[in-house]
């Protein structure tokens, strides 16, 4: 990790490769077991080294000697690797292909191998949720240190995607967002698959994640800016702007609408330009923050607010946008003027907006 | 209702060309009866769209019958005589290969291919346009093809997603969302389905059936104890029928 000392085992792996790491492990196992244990217990060790050594550690019966965090990480690794989607996809032989046709972990017609794998994965996810306190720190360690290394193995990447998915979707752990954002853009630069990671990233339902993407609008790498623009395509005016202007527009829009943003669930699997977040115009109009997950107000509305929404709902989409933007702006600039204004009848409010802005709030 | 800029054609006469149970009839009936106004340059353009929608449906059924395998992107596969497999699991056309032959090959040597549902939809769109344009025009229009989820598609296809449409019609690609999917099986986060008409849909890796059929399939892959059902989203993805028609008219 940045700013931390590099563990010796990581150093060997990074400098000389995974095979050298395993060779060194076996040398020490036979010559200096205590030193080996000391190195395996290093608090700065990164997941990638442990992953490479996982079978050697098990064969040498060293699992119980590891710190609980590392032991748990290896338990998780074993479980999630045994039930990979890949292991259940039949190879290209005649009979097997008929199984591959249907995507049925718990599914529709065929594929008992996939069905049992899918059910097992559902059980694993469920158990992990029930053991959050033990599982979460291990998953966090796997993801935070694991993504720092590129092992170039599909199984390793799938494992890290799954761990990220559980942390972000099941545990709603937002502390990982920066690390996952970094990985998304890194993989995108390499032309690698990103859509599952992007999906998990947004499933955290945290509008602050948009800031992490907006930062890439001023990246020196054109692949970063292109992806950032695509992921933020729902921000008005972004298409016409470039560089710093695009960045400033995005940051301003996110800051203005942050309390009123709702996650839509749209993904890159559904369309090329998903609208991941939408502004709740009702919430913005009343200046009442909403849950990004459900879109419902964080606190119950009062009767007068409900009445205001009846009038607001009768306006056209454009009128609603203008009125909501004006209300939000007035609320930020002068709450003492906003308070009586928001209680006025909606048609009178619309008139005020028209007078002040010339109809283009 | 349908309105023609040239004022020449009567939409109902075009409707009469199609059998009442056909997807084209269902599409035209919906647009004619709609309170929304659909503008077309001519009857020819409307017929082009009706035919292209039919080709989308035919390509979906063909893909279903040829039993294209479902594979996650990490394990996608293709016939390397025509396609290169990218590191992200997408396919790019090999140099020197005729695009029309490469697309047709997916429907002939289907056992050599395997991919996710969004790519299957992209394959369907290319095949449908090939059937509308025929090989020569198709090869002129689509020199480089990338088959991935919704990424890197040719601008001429102009595929866009529209939300809260007044009418959903056969040939549309709809999406069934599974909000409580198990994060360990993200391939079940949702399903792109092609409207085949008469309330039936095709979704790659699941099969054909009504919307409930797909909802049930996705619901079986939620997190344990979930009470949140999968649902059909109020949106549709469509190619740019107008743009494809203009290219066809002025290039052929």
JSON list of C-alpha atoms in Angstrom, two decimals, chain B residues 3-10 40-42:
[
{"chain": "B", "resi": 3, "resn": "UNK", "atom": "CA", "xyz": [-47.57, 10.99, -40.26]},
{"chain": "B", "resi": 4, "resn": "UNK", "atom": "CA", "xyz": [-45.71, 11.06, -43.58]},
{"chain": "B", "resi": 5, "resn": "UNK", "atom": "CA", "xyz": [-43.75, 14.13, -44.66]},
{"chain": "B", "resi": 6, "resn": "UNK", "atom": "CA", "xyz": [-44.50, 13.47, -48.33]},
{"chain": "B", "resi": 7, "resn": "UNK", "atom": "CA", "xyz": [-48.21, 13.17, -47.61]},
{"chain": "B", "resi": 8, "resn": "UNK", "atom": "CA", "xyz": [-48.39, 10.36, -50.17]},
{"chain": "B", "resi": 9, "resn": "UNK", "atom": "CA", "xyz": [-49.08, 7.20, -48.25]},
{"chain": "B", "resi": 10, "resn": "UNK", "atom": "CA", "xyz": [-51.85, 5.89, -46.07]},
{"chain": "B", "resi": 40, "resn": "UNK", "atom": "CA", "xyz": [-41.73, 9.28, -41.32]},
{"chain": "B", "resi": 41, "resn": "UNK", "atom": "CA", "xyz": [-40.41, 10.73, -44.54]},
{"chain": "B", "resi": 42, "resn": "UNK", "atom": "CA", "xyz": [-42.47, 8.27, -46.59]}
]
